[in-house]
Structures are given as C-alpha cells and as structure tokens.
Amino acid sequence: MGATMIEKIISNNVGKEAKAGDIVTVSVDRVMIHDIFIPFVAEKFEEMGFTELWDPDKVVLIYDHLIPASQVDDTRHFNAGNAFAQKYGMKHVHRSDGICHQLMTEAGYVKPGNIVFGTDSHTTTYGCVGAFSSGIGYTEMASILGTGTMWVKVPETIKVSIHGRLPENVMSKDIILKLIGDLGADGATYQALEFCGDTVEQMSVASRMTMANMAIEAGAKCALFMPDEKTAEYCEMTLTDKERSLRADEDAAYVRKITYQAEELVPVLACPSQVDNIKPVKELAKTEIDQVFIGSCTNGRLEDLMAAAEVLKGKKVAPFVKLIVTPASRSIYRQAAANGTLAILAEAGAMITHPGCGLCCGRAGGILTDGERVVATNNRNFLGRMGTSKVEIFLASPKTAAACAVAGKITEA
Amino acid sequence: MDSLKGNVWLLGDDIDTDIIIPTEYLALKTVDDMKPYAFSPLRPELAEKIKEGDILVAGKNFGCGSSREQAPEIIKALGIKCVIAKSFARIFFRNSINNGLLLIEQDSLCDQVEEGDEITVAIGDYISHKGKTYPIVPLPDNLLEIINAGGLVNAMRRRNGLV
C-alpha cells in the first residue's frame, strides 16, 4: 500500500514509516505565535519550568489581531510579546507587517515538506506550499517552545480532485466554500484534505492559500497541495528530489474521494451563521446589504484586490454601502499601491485600512449592529463575529463581494 | 473507575468558540474576567446559571472554530465537570485535554436528555440517564497521562523536575 502526502511528510520527519492512525512525536520545523495569545504562551512556558527556547530561530511572533491597538488593554499583548522576545533572544518579530498566515509563507518561514504549528486555527494555510501545518492552543505551544516536539495522530486523507477551467466569475474561494458545504462543518474532522487535478495545478499559490486557509472550516487537521514550479517560484527555491517525492502514491489509501468539474461550479455564499450553509449567489440575488469587507488571510492578497478592482473600475460603491478593503500584508499594500489597484478601489469609494486581521475577527474597523448585513471575503460567519449576534454575515469571493458593493445588494459578478 | 453526577445544560450542533467566548472579550486579563460572557451570543443567561458540578451535553462538532484555549478554560472555570458531545472539533479537543477538562464522545445521549436532567458518568465506561446506560469509549493512554497529571503544564513541570 502506498502513502498519502501527509503520511510521506510525517514519515520523513520521524525517520520511519508513519501510517494513518499511528501516534508519533514529530520534530517541529517552525512555530507561529500571534499577539492575542503571546501573554498566555509566555506565562505557561515559564510555569512549565523552561528557561530557554528549543531554537529561537524557529519561533516567529506576529502582531496582527490587535494592531494598531483599538483598546488600551491591547497594548499589554505587545508589551508581553516584546518582553518575551527580548528575554529569550527571538529575532523573528513582526510588529506591523500584516496577517500572520500571509507573512509565514510570504517572508519565507515555511517551505514544502515542513511541519509547522501556530496558535491560530487558520494555520492550515501553509498547506498551500505543501507543508503540514495546523493550529494548536497556547499551552501546547508553550510545550513545543521548550521541547521542539509534539505528538500527532497521523490523519486519514480525503482526496479532492478538481478538473477543468473555472468560469470567469468563479474563484478558488467558491471551490472551497462548495467543498465545505458538501462535507459539512465537521466533515473532515481530524483528517487531511489533499487537493489535486489540473484546475489546482493551474492555480496561483495565492489561490491555493485561500483553499488551505479554510480547510479548518470543515474541521480538517491540515490541507495539502503538491509543491510544483509555482511553489518553487513563490518560495524562492529550487525543488529537489525530496520535495518532488512528496507526491501521493497511486495506490495510497484515502478515506474518501471527491471530484469536481470546474465548469460546473458557480459563485456561492456561506449564509448566516454557519460556514457550511452554502447557497448559489443567484438564489439570494437582490438581498439588500449594508457593508462589504474585502481582506483577511483568506482573501486579502494582491490577486484578490486586483480581482475586486477589475469589477469596481469606473464604478461607484452603492450610496448606503460601506466598502472596507484590508490588504493582508504591508508588502501586498505596497504592490497594490504601486500597480494602481488601491487607486481604483479608492476612486470607487472603498475605505482602505492598514494590513492586519481588521474586521475579520470583529475587533475593529467596521463593526456592525442588529439587522445589518455584510458580504465578506474572510473565513467565518459565526454568530456575533463582526458585531452583534443579530448581524448577518455572508462569505463570498472578492469578485462577488465587489459586485455586491456596487449593486448594494447580493449579486453575481 | 471514578464517577461524576451532575445536572445537564443542553446545547445543539456546531457550538463554535466564538459562542463559547466572543473575540471581543479575549483581551480581558483573566479567565475569571471573561467568564460572565461565556456563551453570550447564544445564551446570555447561561454563564450566571451554571453551577459547580454541572455537565454540558451537546450535538456534533462542539468547539469548532478558533484555537482560543480560553474556551475550555472558561468551561472549566464555570464549574462544568465534563462535556459530552456527539463529536468535538480537533483543536478544542487537544486544548481541553491539555487543560484537564474531561471530554466524552457519545452520539445518542444528546437526543434523549433534557436540560436539567441528572446524569451519572462512570469515566471511561458508561453514562447513565433515567435508568438507561450509554457506553463510552475510553481515551488513549497518552491522553489519560496528561489528564492524570492535571494537564500539560503539570506534565511539563514533572519533565523539568519541578514536581
């Protein structure tokens, strides 16, 4: 019996064959801690009795949820982070560069075949370059900081194949939303999602990131895309035999196989208040909206902003709609400024905010109230996430979101 | 084998971590400060009503969503002795074990029990409710070791020679 991609990555790491169901202890290649949890990680680390990091070079600290501070208490997190970084000799600290999941791959911290853990559920994102990455809590992070190791159960894998060419108004966001709807919010719990097929091969790494990012919304432990030339270019590296050998074997064992034909896919929305409540945009057409949010670690990349700009070019946001655009990182912000994308968005009436998590986690930058509706490109539409519990959140692709902003109601791009 | 007896609070499917503790309260200083806001988007009265020794019973995918560890910590701080659900989300499951909160996967109790009912849990063995018993599968040994140590912090303190 051959091996799946996750079985190969974990086998390489532990130096012996690891099959789905085995419990093994892996050596961790990199960890990410963000501002919300650093005070708790620091406290647990010292409570556990550790006096040094297992490898300061492998630890990355990123301020994104709370930056810039919107409440006085937020500053406590930056102070705790700065003190911890200084005390234990950490060099990789990003204080205002963008969202953690964007930076981890953008700044080159994650490479194909790596095993990475982060204190955020959307750590599954790094599967876009073929890394096994997953979210954990702060106590477990503290124990990795001291030991460099973590126990994992090797997950079973669901193979998702996508073939053909996507329609013009369908983005990778629509594919992952469709998949979450088909699997259900717990349909891949404890399991890995392995994406393949020519649609995926044609996709940019940025589009793959959107899909890997949302794997957790079906409960998955991780998502994996086979590293290829696009990955190599994105990671500024040359693929070796080691990375090429990560491809799943023909006779690998899968718990389930799902196939989509790209031409049959349509723009969809995740409707309130479950990420798996998926409906075609057309079914909800003409529903009036109050706000649109384009950004987040799911869809705040250059290609997302450019896709929105293409829809918004020469048009105006509807009079009663607030359009908030939040680039995922400083680098993306600069590129979008340089190539004219931000100018198009601003001209259309968008409010462009600083890079960071922004509205996605409901901390700042566009909180809504009872009875309001928002179309948003992020990853969660949970009750109360962007304001009161009577806000209706619809998740969509950047193209759909931009079209909705112009129409003032739900519509296809 | 140890056993627990308590009254049930009943919740549905897909109870996410934003319901257990909304992000806006995560920067409060302590879990005790956050405690009054537990479950507030769904059941604002719940945090005040839960008593020491009560048991939470829920449907599938309990704890889905973010990695916030305050979710199991708050449930424990409210006095909940264990959570019984049809299934748990992965990160919540690990976080609960690491904080010494007992979780039990049981797929039929949730549909039979009513809020306020008394149930008895024989840990690793069965749950009893109104004269009927529901079997449960014990946790693997490596997880029981962490729970028995009182959570991952204590397990690491032991490793580092502090206890």
JSON list of N, CA, C and O in Angstrom, two decimals, chain A residues 173-192:
[
{"chain": "A", "resi": 173, "resn": "LYS", "atom": "N", "xyz": [-12.08, 30.60, -3.90]},
{"chain": "A", "resi": 173, "resn": "LYS", "atom": "CA", "xyz": [-12.95, 30.72, -2.72]},
{"chain": "A", "resi": 173, "resn": "LYS", "atom": "C", "xyz": [-14.25, 29.96, -2.91]},
{"chain": "A", "resi": 173, "resn": "LYS", "atom": "O", "xyz": [-14.76, 29.32, -1.99]},
{"chain": "A", "resi": 174, "resn": "ASP", "atom": "N", "xyz": [-14.79, 30.05, -4.14]},
{"chain": "A", "resi": 174, "resn": "ASP", "atom": "CA", "xyz": [-16.06, 29.36, -4.40]},
{"chain": "A", "resi": 174, "resn": "ASP", "atom": "C", "xyz": [-15.88, 27.84, -4.33]},
{"chain": "A", "resi": 174, "resn": "ASP", "atom": "O", "xyz": [-16.78, 27.12, -3.90]},
{"chain": "A", "resi": 175, "resn": "ILE", "atom": "N", "xyz": [-14.69, 27.35, -4.75]},
{"chain": "A", "resi": 175, "resn": "ILE", "atom": "CA", "xyz": [-14.44, 25.90, -4.69]},
{"chain": "A", "resi": 175, "resn": "ILE", "atom": "C", "xyz": [-14.41, 25.43, -3.24]},
{"chain": "A", "resi": 175, "resn": "ILE", "atom": "O", "xyz": [-15.05, 24.44, -2.87]},
{"chain": "A", "resi": 176, "resn": "ILE", "atom": "N", "xyz": [-13.67, 26.18, -2.40]},
{"chain": "A", "resi": 176, "resn": "ILE", "atom": "CA", "xyz": [-13.53, 25.71, -1.02]},
{"chain": "A", "resi": 176, "resn": "ILE", "atom": "C", "xyz": [-14.86, 25.85, -0.27]},
{"chain": "A", "resi": 176, "resn": "ILE", "atom": "O", "xyz": [-15.23, 24.99, 0.54]},
{"chain": "A", "resi": 177, "resn": "LEU", "atom": "N", "xyz": [-15.64, 26.90, -0.58]},
{"chain": "A", "resi": 177, "resn": "LEU", "atom": "CA", "xyz": [-16.95, 27.03, 0.07]},
{"chain": "A", "resi": 177, "resn": "LEU", "atom": "C", "xyz": [-17.87, 25.87, -0.35]},
{"chain": "A", "resi": 177, "resn": "LEU", "atom": "O", "xyz": [-18.55, 25.28, 0.47]},
{"chain": "A", "resi": 178, "resn": "LYS", "atom": "N", "xyz": [-17.84, 25.56, -1.64]},
{"chain": "A", "resi": 178, "resn": "LYS", "atom": "CA", "xyz": [-18.64, 24.43, -2.15]},
{"chain": "A", "resi": 178, "resn": "LYS", "atom": "C", "xyz": [-18.24, 23.14, -1.42]},
{"chain": "A", "resi": 178, "resn": "LYS", "atom": "O", "xyz": [-19.10, 22.36, -0.98]},
{"chain": "A", "resi": 179, "resn": "LEU", "atom": "N", "xyz": [-16.92, 22.93, -1.27]},
{"chain": "A", "resi": 179, "resn": "LEU", "atom": "CA", "xyz": [-16.44, 21.71, -0.62]},
{"chain": "A", "resi": 179, "resn": "LEU", "atom": "C", "xyz": [-16.89, 21.66, 0.84]},
{"chain": "A", "resi": 179, "resn": "LEU", "atom": "O", "xyz": [-17.34, 20.61, 1.33]},
{"chain": "A", "resi": 180, "resn": "ILE", "atom": "N", "xyz": [-16.79, 22.79, 1.55]},
{"chain": "A", "resi": 180, "resn": "ILE", "atom": "CA", "xyz": [-17.20, 22.84, 2.96]},
{"chain": "A", "resi": 180, "resn": "ILE", "atom": "C", "xyz": [-18.71, 22.54, 3.07]},
{"chain": "A", "resi": 180, "resn": "ILE", "atom": "O", "xyz": [-19.15, 21.83, 3.95]},
{"chain": "A", "resi": 181, "resn": "GLY", "atom": "N", "xyz": [-19.47, 23.10, 2.12]},
{"chain": "A", "resi": 181, "resn": "GLY", "atom": "CA", "xyz": [-20.91, 22.82, 2.10]},
{"chain": "A", "resi": 181, "resn": "GLY", "atom": "C", "xyz": [-21.19, 21.33, 1.90]},
{"chain": "A", "resi": 181, "resn": "GLY", "atom": "O", "xyz": [-22.06, 20.75, 2.55]},
{"chain": "A", "resi": 182, "resn": "ASP", "atom": "N", "xyz": [-20.42, 20.71, 1.01]},
{"chain": "A", "resi": 182, "resn": "ASP", "atom": "CA", "xyz": [-20.63, 19.29, 0.72]},
{"chain": "A", "resi": 182, "resn": "ASP", "atom": "C", "xyz": [-20.16, 18.40, 1.88]},
{"chain": "A", "resi": 182, "resn": "ASP", "atom": "O", "xyz": [-20.78, 17.38, 2.18]},
{"chain": "A", "resi": 183, "resn": "LEU", "atom": "N", "xyz": [-19.04, 18.78, 2.51]},
{"chain": "A", "resi": 183, "resn": "LEU", "atom": "CA", "xyz": [-18.50, 17.97, 3.61]},
{"chain": "A", "resi": 183, "resn": "LEU", "atom": "C", "xyz": [-19.24, 18.22, 4.91]},
{"chain": "A", "resi": 183, "resn": "LEU", "atom": "O", "xyz": [-19.37, 17.33, 5.75]},
{"chain": "A", "resi": 184, "resn": "GLY", "atom": "N", "xyz": [-19.70, 19.46, 5.12]},
{"chain": "A", "resi": 184, "resn": "GLY", "atom": "CA", "xyz": [-20.24, 19.88, 6.41]},
{"chain": "A", "resi": 184, "resn": "GLY", "atom": "C", "xyz": [-19.12, 20.41, 7.29]},
{"chain": "A", "resi": 184, "resn": "GLY", "atom": "O", "xyz": [-17.95, 20.11, 7.07]},
{"chain": "A", "resi": 185, "resn": "ALA", "atom": "N", "xyz": [-19.51, 21.21, 8.31]},
{"chain": "A", "resi": 185, "resn": "ALA", "atom": "CA", "xyz": [-18.53, 21.90, 9.16]},
{"chain": "A", "resi": 185, "resn": "ALA", "atom": "C", "xyz": [-17.66, 20.93, 9.96]},
{"chain": "A", "resi": 185, "resn": "ALA", "atom": "O", "xyz": [-16.63, 21.32, 10.50]},
{"chain": "A", "resi": 186, "resn": "ASP", "atom": "N", "xyz": [-18.10, 19.66, 10.04]},
{"chain": "A", "resi": 186, "resn": "ASP", "atom": "CA", "xyz": [-17.28, 18.68, 10.76]},
{"chain": "A", "resi": 186, "resn": "ASP", "atom": "C", "xyz": [-16.90, 17.51, 9.84]},
{"chain": "A", "resi": 186, "resn": "ASP", "atom": "O", "xyz": [-16.43, 16.48, 10.30]},
{"chain": "A", "resi": 187, "resn": "GLY", "atom": "N", "xyz": [-17.09, 17.69, 8.53]},
{"chain": "A", "resi": 187, "resn": "GLY", "atom": "CA", "xyz": [-16.94, 16.58, 7.58]},
{"chain": "A", "resi": 187, "resn": "GLY", "atom": "C", "xyz": [-15.54, 16.06, 7.40]},
{"chain": "A", "resi": 187, "resn": "GLY", "atom": "O", "xyz": [-15.34, 14.97, 6.88]},
{"chain": "A", "resi": 188, "resn": "ALA", "atom": "N", "xyz": [-14.53, 16.85, 7.82]},
{"chain": "A", "resi": 188, "resn": "ALA", "atom": "CA", "xyz": [-13.15, 16.40, 7.66]},
{"chain": "A", "resi": 188, "resn": "ALA", "atom": "C", "xyz": [-12.43, 16.42, 9.01]},
{"chain": "A", "resi": 188, "resn": "ALA", "atom": "O", "xyz": [-11.21, 16.47, 9.07]},
{"chain": "A", "resi": 189, "resn": "THR", "atom": "N", "xyz": [-13.19, 16.38, 10.10]},
{"chain": "A", "resi": 189, "resn": "THR", "atom": "CA", "xyz": [-12.59, 16.47, 11.44]},
{"chain": "A", "resi": 189, "resn": "THR", "atom": "C", "xyz": [-11.51, 15.40, 11.62]},
{"chain": "A", "resi": 189, "resn": "THR", "atom": "O", "xyz": [-11.74, 14.23, 11.30]},
{"chain": "A", "resi": 190, "resn": "TYR", "atom": "N", "xyz": [-10.37, 15.84, 12.14]},
{"chain": "A", "resi": 190, "resn": "TYR", "atom": "CA", "xyz": [-9.17, 15.00, 12.37]},
{"chain": "A", "resi": 190, "resn": "TYR", "atom": "C", "xyz": [-8.50, 14.54, 11.08]},
{"chain": "A", "resi": 190, "resn": "TYR", "atom": "O", "xyz": [-7.52, 13.81, 11.12]},
{"chain": "A", "resi": 191, "resn": "GLN", "atom": "N", "xyz": [-9.02, 14.93, 9.90]},
{"chain": "A", "resi": 191, "resn": "GLN", "atom": "CA", "xyz": [-8.49, 14.40, 8.64]},
{"chain": "A", "resi": 191, "resn": "GLN", "atom": "C", "xyz": [-7.71, 15.44, 7.84]},
{"chain": "A", "resi": 191, "resn": "GLN", "atom": "O", "xyz": [-7.81, 16.63, 8.10]},
{"chain": "A", "resi": 192, "resn": "ALA", "atom": "N", "xyz": [-6.93, 14.96, 6.86]},
{"chain": "A", "resi": 192, "resn": "ALA", "atom": "CA", "xyz": [-6.21, 15.84, 5.95]},
{"chain": "A", "resi": 192, "resn": "ALA", "atom": "C", "xyz": [-7.00, 15.96, 4.65]},
{"chain": "A", "resi": 192, "resn": "ALA", "atom": "O", "xyz": [-7.66, 15.01, 4.24]}
]
